[in-house]
mmCIF file of C-alpha atoms in Angstrom:
data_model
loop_
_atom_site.group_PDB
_atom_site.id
_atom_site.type_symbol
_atom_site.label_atom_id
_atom_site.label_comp_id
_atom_site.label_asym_id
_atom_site.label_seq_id
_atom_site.Cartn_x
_atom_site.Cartn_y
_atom_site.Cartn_z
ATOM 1 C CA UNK A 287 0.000 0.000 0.000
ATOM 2 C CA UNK A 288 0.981 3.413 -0.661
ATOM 3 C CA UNK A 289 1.626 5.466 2.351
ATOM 4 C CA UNK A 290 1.987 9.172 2.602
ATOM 5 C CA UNK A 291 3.791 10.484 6.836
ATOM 6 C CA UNK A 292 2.800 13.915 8.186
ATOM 7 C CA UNK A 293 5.839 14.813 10.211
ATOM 8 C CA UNK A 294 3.178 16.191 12.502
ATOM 9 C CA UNK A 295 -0.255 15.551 13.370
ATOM 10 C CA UNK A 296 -0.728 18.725 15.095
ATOM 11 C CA UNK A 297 0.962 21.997 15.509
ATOM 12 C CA UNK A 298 0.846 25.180 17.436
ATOM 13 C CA UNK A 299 3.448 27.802 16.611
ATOM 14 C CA UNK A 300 3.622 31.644 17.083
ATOM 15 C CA UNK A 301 2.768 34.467 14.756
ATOM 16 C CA UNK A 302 6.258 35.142 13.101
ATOM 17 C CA UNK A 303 8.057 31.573 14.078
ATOM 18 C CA UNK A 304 9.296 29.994 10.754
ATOM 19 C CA UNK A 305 7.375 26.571 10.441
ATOM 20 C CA UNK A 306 8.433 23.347 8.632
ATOM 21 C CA UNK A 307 5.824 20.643 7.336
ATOM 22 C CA UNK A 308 7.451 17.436 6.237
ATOM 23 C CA UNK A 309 5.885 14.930 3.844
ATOM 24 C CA UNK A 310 7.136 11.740 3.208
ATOM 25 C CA UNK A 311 6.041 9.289 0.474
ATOM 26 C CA UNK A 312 7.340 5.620 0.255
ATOM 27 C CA UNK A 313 6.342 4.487 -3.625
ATOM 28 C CA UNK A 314 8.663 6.556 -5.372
ATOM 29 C CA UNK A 315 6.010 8.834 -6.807
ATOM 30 C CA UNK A 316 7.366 11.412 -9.249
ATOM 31 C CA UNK A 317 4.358 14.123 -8.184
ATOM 32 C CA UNK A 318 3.805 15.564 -4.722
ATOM 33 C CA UNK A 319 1.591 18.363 -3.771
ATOM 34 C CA UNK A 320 0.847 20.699 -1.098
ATOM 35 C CA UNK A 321 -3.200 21.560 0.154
ATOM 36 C CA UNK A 322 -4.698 24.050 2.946
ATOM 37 C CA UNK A 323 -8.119 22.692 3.304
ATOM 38 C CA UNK A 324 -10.441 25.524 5.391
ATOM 39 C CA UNK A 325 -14.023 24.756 6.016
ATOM 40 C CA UNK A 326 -16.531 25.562 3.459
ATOM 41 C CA UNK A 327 -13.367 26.104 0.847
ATOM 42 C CA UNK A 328 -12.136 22.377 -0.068
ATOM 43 C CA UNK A 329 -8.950 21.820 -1.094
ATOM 44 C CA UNK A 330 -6.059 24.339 -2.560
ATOM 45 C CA UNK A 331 -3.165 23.426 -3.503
ATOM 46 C CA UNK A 332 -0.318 25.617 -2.584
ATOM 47 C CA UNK A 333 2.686 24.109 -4.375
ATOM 48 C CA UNK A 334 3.681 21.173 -6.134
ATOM 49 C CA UNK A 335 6.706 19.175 -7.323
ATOM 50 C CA UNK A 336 6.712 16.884 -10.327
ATOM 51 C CA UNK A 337 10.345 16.046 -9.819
ATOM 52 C CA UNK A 338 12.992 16.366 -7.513
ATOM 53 C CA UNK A 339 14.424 20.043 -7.403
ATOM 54 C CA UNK A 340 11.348 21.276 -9.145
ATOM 55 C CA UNK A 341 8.259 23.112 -8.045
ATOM 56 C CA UNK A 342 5.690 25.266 -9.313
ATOM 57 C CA UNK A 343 2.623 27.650 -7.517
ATOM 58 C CA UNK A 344 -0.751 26.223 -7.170
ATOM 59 C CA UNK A 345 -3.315 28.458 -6.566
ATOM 60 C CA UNK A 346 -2.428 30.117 -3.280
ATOM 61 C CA UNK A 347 1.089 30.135 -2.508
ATOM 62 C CA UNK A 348 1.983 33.654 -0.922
ATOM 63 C CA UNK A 349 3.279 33.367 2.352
ATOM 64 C CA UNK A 350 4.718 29.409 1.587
ATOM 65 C CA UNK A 351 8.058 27.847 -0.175
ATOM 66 C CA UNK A 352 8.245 24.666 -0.959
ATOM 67 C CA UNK A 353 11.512 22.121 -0.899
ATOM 68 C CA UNK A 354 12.105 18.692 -2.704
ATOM 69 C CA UNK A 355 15.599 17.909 -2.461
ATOM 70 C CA UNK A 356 14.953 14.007 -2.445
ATOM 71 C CA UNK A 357 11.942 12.598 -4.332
ATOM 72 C CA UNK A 358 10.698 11.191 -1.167
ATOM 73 C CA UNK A 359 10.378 14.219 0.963
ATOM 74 C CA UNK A 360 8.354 17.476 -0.438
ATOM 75 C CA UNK A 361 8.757 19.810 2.824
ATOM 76 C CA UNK A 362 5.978 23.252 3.011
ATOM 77 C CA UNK A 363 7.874 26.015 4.713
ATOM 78 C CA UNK A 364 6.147 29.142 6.515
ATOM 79 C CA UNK A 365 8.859 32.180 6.471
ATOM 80 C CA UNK A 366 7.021 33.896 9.150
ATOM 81 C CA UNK A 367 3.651 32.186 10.120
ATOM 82 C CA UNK A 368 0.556 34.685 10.569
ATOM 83 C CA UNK A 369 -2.857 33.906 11.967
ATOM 84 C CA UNK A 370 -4.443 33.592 8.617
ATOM 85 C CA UNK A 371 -2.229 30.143 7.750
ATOM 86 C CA UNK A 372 -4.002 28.603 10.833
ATOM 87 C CA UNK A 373 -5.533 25.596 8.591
ATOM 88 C CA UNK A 374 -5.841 21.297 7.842
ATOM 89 C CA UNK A 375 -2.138 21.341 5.867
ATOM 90 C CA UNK A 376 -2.764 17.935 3.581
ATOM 91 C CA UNK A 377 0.189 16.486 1.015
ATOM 92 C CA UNK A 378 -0.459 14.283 -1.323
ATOM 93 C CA UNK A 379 1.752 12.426 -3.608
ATOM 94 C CA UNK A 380 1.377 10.698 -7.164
ATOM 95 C CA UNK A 381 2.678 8.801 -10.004
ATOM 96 C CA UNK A 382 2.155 9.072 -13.918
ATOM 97 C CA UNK A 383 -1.596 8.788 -13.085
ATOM 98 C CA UNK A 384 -4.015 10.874 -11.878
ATOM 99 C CA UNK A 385 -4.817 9.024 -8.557
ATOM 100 C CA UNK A 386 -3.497 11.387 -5.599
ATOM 101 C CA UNK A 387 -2.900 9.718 -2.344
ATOM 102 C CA UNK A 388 -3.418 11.867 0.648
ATOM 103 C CA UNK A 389 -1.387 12.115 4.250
ATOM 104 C CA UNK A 390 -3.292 12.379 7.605
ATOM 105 C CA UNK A 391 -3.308 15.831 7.481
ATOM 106 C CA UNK A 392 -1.256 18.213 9.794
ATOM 107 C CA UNK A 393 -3.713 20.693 11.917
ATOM 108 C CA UNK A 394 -1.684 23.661 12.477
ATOM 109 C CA UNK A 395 -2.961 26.728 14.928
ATOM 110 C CA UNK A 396 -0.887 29.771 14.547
ATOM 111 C CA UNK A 397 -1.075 31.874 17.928
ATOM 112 C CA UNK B 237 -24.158 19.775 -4.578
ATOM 113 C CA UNK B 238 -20.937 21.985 -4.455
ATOM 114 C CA UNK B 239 -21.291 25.770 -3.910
ATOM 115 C CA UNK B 240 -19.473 28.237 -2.948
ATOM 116 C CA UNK B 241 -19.447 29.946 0.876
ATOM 117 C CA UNK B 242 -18.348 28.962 4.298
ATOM 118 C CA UNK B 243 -21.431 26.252 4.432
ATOM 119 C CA UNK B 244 -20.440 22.264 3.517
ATOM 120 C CA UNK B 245 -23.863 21.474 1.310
ATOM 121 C CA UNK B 246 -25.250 18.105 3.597
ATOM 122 C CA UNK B 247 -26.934 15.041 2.795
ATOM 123 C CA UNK B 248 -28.901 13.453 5.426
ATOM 124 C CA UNK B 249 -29.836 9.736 4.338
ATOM 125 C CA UNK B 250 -31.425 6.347 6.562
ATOM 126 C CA UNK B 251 -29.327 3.167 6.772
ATOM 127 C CA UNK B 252 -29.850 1.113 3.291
ATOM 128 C CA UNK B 253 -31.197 3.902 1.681
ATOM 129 C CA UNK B 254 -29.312 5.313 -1.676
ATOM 130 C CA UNK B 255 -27.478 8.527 -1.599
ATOM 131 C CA UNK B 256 -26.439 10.621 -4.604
ATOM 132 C CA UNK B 257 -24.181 13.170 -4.366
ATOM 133 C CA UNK B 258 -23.664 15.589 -6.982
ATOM 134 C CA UNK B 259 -20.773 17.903 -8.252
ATOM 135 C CA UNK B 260 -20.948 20.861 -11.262
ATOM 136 C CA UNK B 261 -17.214 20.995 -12.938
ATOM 137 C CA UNK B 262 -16.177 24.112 -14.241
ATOM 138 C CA UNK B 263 -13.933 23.139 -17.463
ATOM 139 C CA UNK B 264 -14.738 21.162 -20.383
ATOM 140 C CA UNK B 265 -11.510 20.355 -21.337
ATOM 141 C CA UNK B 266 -11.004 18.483 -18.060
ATOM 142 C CA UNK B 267 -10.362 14.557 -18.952
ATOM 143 C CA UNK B 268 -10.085 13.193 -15.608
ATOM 144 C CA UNK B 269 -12.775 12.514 -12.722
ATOM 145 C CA UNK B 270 -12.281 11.811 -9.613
ATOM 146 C CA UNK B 271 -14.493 10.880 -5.904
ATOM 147 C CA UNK B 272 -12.244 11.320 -2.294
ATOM 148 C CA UNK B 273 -13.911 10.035 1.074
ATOM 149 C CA UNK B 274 -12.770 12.043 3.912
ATOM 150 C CA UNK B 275 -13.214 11.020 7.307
ATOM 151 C CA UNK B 276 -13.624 13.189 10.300
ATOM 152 C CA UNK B 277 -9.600 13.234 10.952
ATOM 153 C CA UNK B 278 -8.193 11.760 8.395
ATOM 154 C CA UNK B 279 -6.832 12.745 5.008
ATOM 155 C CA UNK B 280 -9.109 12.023 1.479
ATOM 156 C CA UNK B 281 -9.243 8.412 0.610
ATOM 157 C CA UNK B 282 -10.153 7.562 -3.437
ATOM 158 C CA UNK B 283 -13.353 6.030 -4.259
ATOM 159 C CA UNK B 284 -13.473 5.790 -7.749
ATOM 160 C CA UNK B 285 -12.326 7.586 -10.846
ATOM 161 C CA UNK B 286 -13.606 8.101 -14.233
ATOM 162 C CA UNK B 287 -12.259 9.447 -17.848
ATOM 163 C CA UNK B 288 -14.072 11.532 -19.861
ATOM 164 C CA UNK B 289 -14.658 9.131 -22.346
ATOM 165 C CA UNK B 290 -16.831 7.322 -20.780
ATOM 166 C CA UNK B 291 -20.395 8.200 -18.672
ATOM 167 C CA UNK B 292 -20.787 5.723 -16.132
ATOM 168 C CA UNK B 293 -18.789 3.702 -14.164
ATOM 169 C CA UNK B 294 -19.156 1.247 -11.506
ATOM 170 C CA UNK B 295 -16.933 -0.280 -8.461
ATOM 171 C CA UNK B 296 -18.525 -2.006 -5.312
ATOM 172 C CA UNK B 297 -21.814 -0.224 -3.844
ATOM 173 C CA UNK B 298 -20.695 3.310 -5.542
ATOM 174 C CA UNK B 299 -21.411 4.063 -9.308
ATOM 175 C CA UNK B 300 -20.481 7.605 -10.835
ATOM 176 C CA UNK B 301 -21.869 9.185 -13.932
ATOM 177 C CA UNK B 302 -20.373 11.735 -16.070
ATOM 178 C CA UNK B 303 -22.608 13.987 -18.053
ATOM 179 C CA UNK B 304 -20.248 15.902 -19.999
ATOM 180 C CA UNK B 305 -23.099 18.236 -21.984
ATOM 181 C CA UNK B 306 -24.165 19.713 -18.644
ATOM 182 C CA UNK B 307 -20.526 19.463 -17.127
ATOM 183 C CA UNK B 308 -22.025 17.481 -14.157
ATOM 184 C CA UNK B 309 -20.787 14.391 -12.393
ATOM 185 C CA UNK B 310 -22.519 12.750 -9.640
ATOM 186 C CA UNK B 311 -21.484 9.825 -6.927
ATOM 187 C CA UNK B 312 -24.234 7.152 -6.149
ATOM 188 C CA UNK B 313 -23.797 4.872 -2.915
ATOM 189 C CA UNK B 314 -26.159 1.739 -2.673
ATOM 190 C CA UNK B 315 -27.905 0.967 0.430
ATOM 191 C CA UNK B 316 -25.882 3.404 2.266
ATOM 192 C CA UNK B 317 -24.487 2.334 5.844
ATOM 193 C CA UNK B 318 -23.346 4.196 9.061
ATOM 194 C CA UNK B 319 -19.716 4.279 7.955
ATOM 195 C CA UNK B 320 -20.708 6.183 4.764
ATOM 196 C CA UNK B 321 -20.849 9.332 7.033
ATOM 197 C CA UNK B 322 -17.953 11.509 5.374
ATOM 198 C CA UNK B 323 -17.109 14.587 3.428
ATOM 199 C CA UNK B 324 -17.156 13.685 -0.339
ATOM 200 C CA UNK B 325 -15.003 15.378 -2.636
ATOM 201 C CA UNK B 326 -15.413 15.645 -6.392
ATOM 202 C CA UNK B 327 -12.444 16.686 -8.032
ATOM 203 C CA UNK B 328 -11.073 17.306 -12.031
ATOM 204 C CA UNK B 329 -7.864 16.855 -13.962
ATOM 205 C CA UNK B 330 -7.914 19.801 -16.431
ATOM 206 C CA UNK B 331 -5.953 18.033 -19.131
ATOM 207 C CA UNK B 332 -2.166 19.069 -19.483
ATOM 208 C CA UNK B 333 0.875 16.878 -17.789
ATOM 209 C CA UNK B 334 1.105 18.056 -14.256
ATOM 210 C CA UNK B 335 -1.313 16.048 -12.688
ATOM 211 C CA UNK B 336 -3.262 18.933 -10.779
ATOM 212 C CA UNK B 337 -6.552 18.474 -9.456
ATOM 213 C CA UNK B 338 -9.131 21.021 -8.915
ATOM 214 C CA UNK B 339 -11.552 19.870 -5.828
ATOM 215 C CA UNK B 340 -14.882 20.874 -5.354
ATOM 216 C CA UNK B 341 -15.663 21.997 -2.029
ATOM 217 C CA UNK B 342 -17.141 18.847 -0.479
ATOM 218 C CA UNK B 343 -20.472 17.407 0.485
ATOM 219 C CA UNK B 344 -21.085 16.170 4.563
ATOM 220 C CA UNK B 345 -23.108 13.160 3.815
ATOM 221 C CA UNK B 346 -24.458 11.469 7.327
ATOM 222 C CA UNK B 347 -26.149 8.321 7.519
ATOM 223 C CA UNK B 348 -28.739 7.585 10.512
ATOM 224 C CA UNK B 349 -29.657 4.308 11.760
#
């Protein structure tokens, strides 16, 4: 089975701290992505790789960066977390298919 | 179905009764469908996909149909049980190679015994 690790499972950080969200996949999927998921708004993605060292913006990426320096591991930075990221952080990875397969999720409150 | 706003549209079915959930996609040139399950806690789990060349397509107790003229897709669960009770997420591939999706914004389906 595929599996897809949330460093964390929850998170409470201060406004301004710099915050790190790791993802880890284990089926040597090529695609990973990065979702906020707010009530009443679904899913946005925020970044995504499609290969190591590569990224591009998904639809709401101010105030995030994004790292892939192993194909395994897509980390979701915050430079300087604000009240407004407090949100369900959800990464997903994928192969040459469409099929995403989703984390746990990683509730983060910013204080 | 999906809207827009801060309210998840719900669906409020008996045990062993059918539930249909529906979702309105936004681009025609998407090729790619695709249902999520999401637990209270947990991340999205698939259900079942479909391409756009085909309008119906079935995988145990869940059966989704694609109407491409009126850009609508729907989910159906048969004889719908207690651990049912999830958001569902419809959710598009807009063509192109990057493998994005674009998810609706979920429907709270809860079953009652």
């Amino acid at each position: 089975d595929v599996k897809v690790t949330q460093s964390s499972r929850y998170l409470v950080k201060r406004t301004g701290e710099k915050v790190f969200l790791e993802c880890v996949q284990d089926m040597d999927h090529e695609n990973m992505f990065w979702y906020r998921q707010d009530p009443g708004l679904g899913l946005r993605l925020i970044y995504f790789s499609y290969d190591v060292k590569m990224k591009e913006k998904g639809d709401i990426p101010e105030g995030y960066s994004v790292s892939r320096e192993k194909k395994e591991r897509f980390s979701l930075i915050l430079e300087s977390a604000s009240t407004n990221q407090t949100s369900m952080y959800l990464c997903a990875s994928s192969r040459d298919t469409n099929e995403q397969f989703f984390g746990p999720g990683t509730r983060l409150t910013v204080l | 179905g999906e809207s827009v706003g801060l309210h998840l549209p719900t669906l409020s079915v008996q045990e062993g009764d059918n539930s249909i959930i529906n979702c309105a996609y936004s681009n025609s040139a998407s090729d790619y469908f695709i249902w999520y399950k999401q637990e209270s806690g947990k991340g999205p789990q698939f259900i079942i996909d479909i391409r756009s060349n085909m309008d119906k397509r079935q995988g145990q107790r869940v059966t989704v149909l694609l109407n491409k003229t009126v850009k609508h897709l729907s989910l159906q669960i048969a004889a719908t049980q207690p651990g049912d009770s999830a958001v569902y997420f419809c959710a598009e591939n807009s063509g192109g190679s990057n493998y994005k999706l674009t998810f609706g914004k979920g429907t709270l389906l809860t079953v009652n015994p």
